[in-house]
């Protein structure tokens, strides 16, 4: 069945409860799905109710995403949920031959917390490569410092999420690790040659191109398209599709981030024209969401096919002994 989607957007909402005006807006515009942030989270019962209300507003089992990487980027926090180490620290605590298992276990446990709340997807794995120059906003969110280990651990994270019935979202395509600026505030530019990007930065994304959900990078690759960040670059989106081989649903990173030029409407129109399937807009501001809806157009047939395929990729969750998994993770992370 084709989901009843009219707007190629994933939206946030303003607070921990959905008010009548927000519900009416979402019903009218029929987005692809939703994303939750810390402002939307209080207690488990409240989050479950919010997820149910969002789905009731659009009249179907729309996907709901969250960023739960661990460390600084973690929307579900104590006392109701576990606290997790930053990913790079978690990976480095384990022996090299045990790091993939540790990242798998951690992701499976994180995703079980999501599934208990009605959350469908985690914006992970992050397949960017950590470098000495990587901006601190990103560096400890990475899994390693070279392509092979990042690929191995990102695959483990994706498998852990999927084995709990949660969608993994591959980011930041096609690689954000060389960014020396925080794209929430500024536009990073990368000036290394294309052959180096292909051999290193793009390699994990190529190896993970079979995943069904992906997120673009707000970053300029000067050797390929010096004029636009990947999110707004038809050249870069074509590279993601053809050279990297990703044919999953490609969402933008948050359109409200200041790395992108122009108005919110300009950004939405530009991302769709470049080839992004779906606009991610997170802050819940009504006027901005209306601008996204007005500029983003309709979900085209190719994006509709990718969405249906992505929604159909959910696995049945494994039956596990959670305490045994926690004990094993602790042993691996000493």
GROMACS .gro file of N, CA, C and O in nm, residues 191-249:
model
  236
  191UNK      N    1   3.873   2.082   0.052
  191UNK     CA    2   3.949   2.114  -0.069
  191UNK      C    3   4.041   2.001  -0.115
  191UNK      O    4   4.119   2.021  -0.208
  192UNK      N    5   4.033   1.882  -0.055
  192UNK     CA    6   4.123   1.774  -0.096
  192UNK      C    7   4.079   1.719  -0.232
  192UNK      O    8   3.964   1.734  -0.274
  193UNK      N    9   4.170   1.654  -0.306
  193UNK     CA   10   4.137   1.603  -0.440
  193UNK      C   11   4.029   1.494  -0.437
  193UNK      O   12   4.013   1.422  -0.337
  194UNK      N   13   3.960   1.482  -0.550
  194UNK     CA   14   3.851   1.385  -0.558
  194UNK      C   15   3.901   1.242  -0.537
  194UNK      O   16   3.830   1.163  -0.473
  195UNK      N   17   4.017   1.206  -0.591
  195UNK     CA   18   4.061   1.068  -0.576
  195UNK      C   19   4.082   1.031  -0.430
  195UNK      O   20   4.057   0.916  -0.390
  196UNK      N   21   4.123   1.125  -0.348
  196UNK     CA   22   4.139   1.099  -0.205
  196UNK      C   23   4.002   1.084  -0.138
  196UNK      O   24   3.982   0.995  -0.053
  197UNK      N   25   3.907   1.168  -0.175
  197UNK     CA   26   3.771   1.154  -0.123
  197UNK      C   27   3.712   1.018  -0.160
  197UNK      O   28   3.651   0.951  -0.076
  198UNK      N   29   3.730   0.978  -0.285
  198UNK     CA   30   3.677   0.849  -0.331
  198UNK      C   31   3.737   0.734  -0.253
  198UNK      O   32   3.667   0.640  -0.212
  199UNK      N   33   3.869   0.740  -0.231
  199UNK     CA   34   3.937   0.628  -0.167
  199UNK      C   35   3.910   0.620  -0.017
  199UNK      O   36   3.909   0.511   0.040
  200UNK      N   37   3.887   0.734   0.046
  200UNK     CA   38   3.873   0.737   0.192
  200UNK      C   39   3.733   0.776   0.236
  200UNK      O   40   3.655   0.693   0.282
  201UNK      N   41   3.695   0.902   0.221
  201UNK     CA   42   3.571   0.953   0.279
  201UNK      C   43   3.446   0.885   0.224
  201UNK      O   44   3.351   0.858   0.299
  202UNK      N   45   3.444   0.860   0.093
  202UNK     CA   46   3.324   0.804   0.032
  202UNK      C   47   3.315   0.653   0.050
  202UNK      O   48   3.209   0.594   0.031
  203UNK      N   49   3.428   0.589   0.083
  203UNK     CA   50   3.433   0.442   0.086
  203UNK      C   51   3.334   0.379   0.183
  203UNK      O   52   3.266   0.282   0.147
  204UNK      N   53   3.320   0.427   0.308
  204UNK     CA   54   3.221   0.364   0.396
  204UNK      C   55   3.079   0.374   0.342
  204UNK      O   56   2.999   0.280   0.357
  205UNK      N   57   3.046   0.485   0.279
  205UNK     CA   58   2.911   0.502   0.226
  205UNK      C   59   2.887   0.409   0.108
  205UNK      O   60   2.776   0.356   0.091
  206UNK      N   61   2.991   0.387   0.028
  206UNK     CA   62   2.977   0.293  -0.083
  206UNK      C   63   2.952   0.153  -0.029
  206UNK      O   64   2.866   0.079  -0.080
  207UNK      N   65   3.024   0.116   0.076
  207UNK     CA   66   3.008  -0.018   0.134
  207UNK      C   67   2.874  -0.037   0.203
  207UNK      O   68   2.827  -0.150   0.218
  208UNK      N   69   2.811   0.073   0.244
  208UNK     CA   70   2.683   0.068   0.316
  208UNK      C   71   2.567   0.114   0.228
  208UNK      O   72   2.458   0.143   0.278
  209UNK      N   73   2.588   0.117   0.098
  209UNK     CA   74   2.488   0.174   0.008
  209UNK      C   75   2.361   0.091  -0.004
  209UNK      O   76   2.263   0.135  -0.062
  210UNK      N   77   2.362  -0.029   0.052
  210UNK     CA   78   2.241  -0.112   0.049
  210UNK      C   79   2.140  -0.071   0.155
  210UNK      O   80   2.027  -0.121   0.155
  211UNK      N   81   2.177   0.019   0.248
  211UNK     CA   82   2.080   0.063   0.349
  211UNK      C   83   1.968   0.143   0.284
  211UNK      O   84   1.984   0.198   0.175
  212UNK      N   85   1.854   0.148   0.351
  212UNK     CA   86   1.732   0.201   0.287
  212UNK      C   87   1.702   0.347   0.320
  212UNK      O   88   1.615   0.406   0.257
  213UNK      N   89   1.770   0.403   0.420
  213UNK     CA   90   1.749   0.542   0.459
  213UNK      C   91   1.885   0.611   0.467
  213UNK      O   92   1.980   0.554   0.521
  214UNK      N   93   1.895   0.733   0.415
  214UNK     CA   94   2.020   0.807   0.421
  214UNK      C   95   1.995   0.955   0.442
  214UNK      O   96   1.884   1.005   0.421
  215UNK      N   97   2.100   1.026   0.484
  215UNK     CA   98   2.092   1.169   0.513
  215UNK      C   99   2.210   1.239   0.447
  215UNK      O  100   2.323   1.195   0.457
  216UNK      N  101   2.180   1.352   0.382
  216UNK     CA  102   2.283   1.426   0.310
  216UNK      C  103   2.366   1.514   0.403
  216UNK      O  104   2.326   1.545   0.515
  217UNK      N  105   2.483   1.556   0.352
  217UNK     CA  106   2.575   1.642   0.427
  217UNK      C  107   2.564   1.786   0.379
  217UNK      O  108   2.559   1.812   0.259
  218UNK      N  109   2.564   1.880   0.474
  218UNK     CA  110   2.572   2.023   0.441
  218UNK      C  111   2.720   2.062   0.435
  218UNK      O  112   2.774   2.124   0.528
  219UNK      N  113   2.786   2.025   0.329
  219UNK     CA  114   2.930   2.045   0.319
  219UNK      C  115   2.967   2.056   0.171
  219UNK      O  116   2.914   1.982   0.088
  220UNK      N  117   3.057   2.149   0.137
  220UNK     CA  118   3.101   2.169  -0.002
  220UNK      C  119   3.226   2.086  -0.028
  220UNK      O  120   3.323   2.091   0.050
  221UNK      N  121   3.223   2.011  -0.136
  221UNK     CA  122   3.339   1.936  -0.183
  221UNK      C  123   3.392   2.010  -0.305
  221UNK      O  124   3.342   1.994  -0.417
  222UNK      N  125   3.494   2.091  -0.285
  222UNK     CA  126   3.538   2.184  -0.389
  222UNK      C  127   3.588   2.114  -0.515
  222UNK      O  128   3.577   2.168  -0.624
  223UNK      N  129   3.644   1.994  -0.502
  223UNK     CA  130   3.695   1.923  -0.618
  223UNK      C  131   3.584   1.869  -0.707
  223UNK      O  132   3.611   1.829  -0.821
  224UNK      N  133   3.460   1.868  -0.657
  224UNK     CA  134   3.350   1.809  -0.733
  224UNK      C  135   3.244   1.913  -0.768
  224UNK      O  136   3.202   1.925  -0.883
  225UNK      N  137   3.200   1.989  -0.669
  225UNK     CA  138   3.109   2.102  -0.693
  225UNK      C  139   3.145   2.212  -0.596
  225UNK      O  140   3.104   2.209  -0.480
  226UNK      N  141   3.223   2.311  -0.641
  226UNK     CA  142   3.267   2.418  -0.550
  226UNK      C  143   3.160   2.520  -0.518
  226UNK      O  144   3.182   2.607  -0.434
  227UNK      N  145   3.043   2.508  -0.580
  227UNK     CA  146   2.942   2.613  -0.570
  227UNK      C  147   2.828   2.583  -0.475
  227UNK      O  148   2.751   2.674  -0.441
  228UNK      N  149   2.813   2.459  -0.431
  228UNK     CA  150   2.696   2.426  -0.349
  228UNK      C  151   2.728   2.311  -0.254
  228UNK      O  152   2.802   2.218  -0.290
  229UNK      N  153   2.672   2.315  -0.132
  229UNK     CA  154   2.685   2.200  -0.042
  229UNK      C  155   2.612   2.079  -0.100
  229UNK      O  156   2.521   2.093  -0.183
  230UNK      N  157   2.651   1.961  -0.058
  230UNK     CA  158   2.596   1.838  -0.116
  230UNK      C  159   2.444   1.836  -0.115
  230UNK      O  160   2.380   1.793  -0.212
  231UNK      N  161   2.383   1.884  -0.008
  231UNK     CA  162   2.237   1.884   0.003
  231UNK      C  163   2.171   1.959  -0.112
  231UNK      O  164   2.060   1.925  -0.153
  232UNK      N  165   2.239   2.062  -0.164
  232UNK     CA  166   2.180   2.148  -0.268
  232UNK      C  167   2.247   2.127  -0.404
  232UNK      O  168   2.221   2.205  -0.497
  233UNK      N  169   2.327   2.024  -0.417
  233UNK     CA  170   2.407   2.005  -0.538
  233UNK      C  171   2.359   1.884  -0.617
  233UNK      O  172   2.372   1.769  -0.572
  234UNK      N  173   2.307   1.908  -0.737
  234UNK     CA  174   2.269   1.796  -0.824
  234UNK      C  175   2.389   1.709  -0.857
  234UNK      O  176   2.376   1.586  -0.871
  235UNK      N  177   2.506   1.769  -0.869
  235UNK     CA  178   2.627   1.693  -0.898
  235UNK      C  179   2.659   1.596  -0.785
  235UNK      O  180   2.692   1.478  -0.807
  236UNK      N  181   2.647   1.644  -0.662
  236UNK     CA  182   2.678   1.559  -0.547
  236UNK      C  183   2.571   1.453  -0.526
  236UNK      O  184   2.602   1.338  -0.490
  237UNK      N  185   2.445   1.487  -0.547
  237UNK     CA  186   2.340   1.386  -0.532
  237UNK      C  187   2.354   1.279  -0.639
  237UNK      O  188   2.335   1.160  -0.612
  238UNK      N  189   2.392   1.318  -0.760
  238UNK     CA  190   2.419   1.219  -0.865
  238UNK      C  191   2.535   1.129  -0.824
  238UNK      O  192   2.533   1.008  -0.848
  239UNK      N  193   2.638   1.186  -0.763
  239UNK     CA  194   2.750   1.104  -0.713
  239UNK      C  195   2.701   1.004  -0.609
  239UNK      O  196   2.740   0.886  -0.611
  240UNK      N  197   2.615   1.050  -0.516
  240UNK     CA  198   2.560   0.959  -0.415
  240UNK      C  199   2.482   0.847  -0.480
  240UNK      O  200   2.493   0.730  -0.441
  241UNK      N  201   2.404   0.879  -0.581
  241UNK     CA  202   2.321   0.779  -0.647
  241UNK      C  203   2.403   0.686  -0.737
  241UNK      O  204   2.387   0.563  -0.732
  242UNK      N  205   2.489   0.741  -0.819
  242UNK     CA  206   2.555   0.664  -0.923
  242UNK      C  207   2.691   0.609  -0.881
  242UNK      O  208   2.718   0.489  -0.898
  243UNK      N  209   2.778   0.692  -0.826
  243UNK     CA  210   2.911   0.645  -0.789
  243UNK      C  211   2.909   0.566  -0.659
  243UNK      O  212   2.971   0.459  -0.649
  244UNK      N  213   2.841   0.618  -0.560
  244UNK     CA  214   2.831   0.547  -0.433
  244UNK      C  215   2.729   0.434  -0.441
  244UNK      O  216   2.743   0.331  -0.375
  245UNK      N  217   2.626   0.451  -0.522
  245UNK     CA  218   2.531   0.344  -0.546
  245UNK      C  219   2.414   0.339  -0.449
  245UNK      O  220   2.347   0.236  -0.436
  246UNK      N  221   2.388   0.450  -0.381
  246UNK     CA  222   2.279   0.452  -0.283
  246UNK      C  223   2.146   0.477  -0.353
  246UNK      O  224   2.126   0.582  -0.416
  247UNK      N  225   2.054   0.382  -0.343
  247UNK     CA  226   1.921   0.398  -0.402
  247UNK      C  227   1.813   0.393  -0.295
  247UNK      O  228   1.698   0.360  -0.322
  248UNK      N  229   1.851   0.425  -0.171
  248UNK     CA  230   1.751   0.435  -0.065
  248UNK      C  231   1.688   0.573  -0.062
  248UNK      O  232   1.715   0.658  -0.148
  249UNK      N  233   1.602   0.595   0.036
  249UNK     CA  234   1.537   0.725   0.052
  249UNK      C  235   1.639   0.823   0.110
  249UNK      O  236   1.690   0.801   0.220
   0.00000   0.00000   0.00000
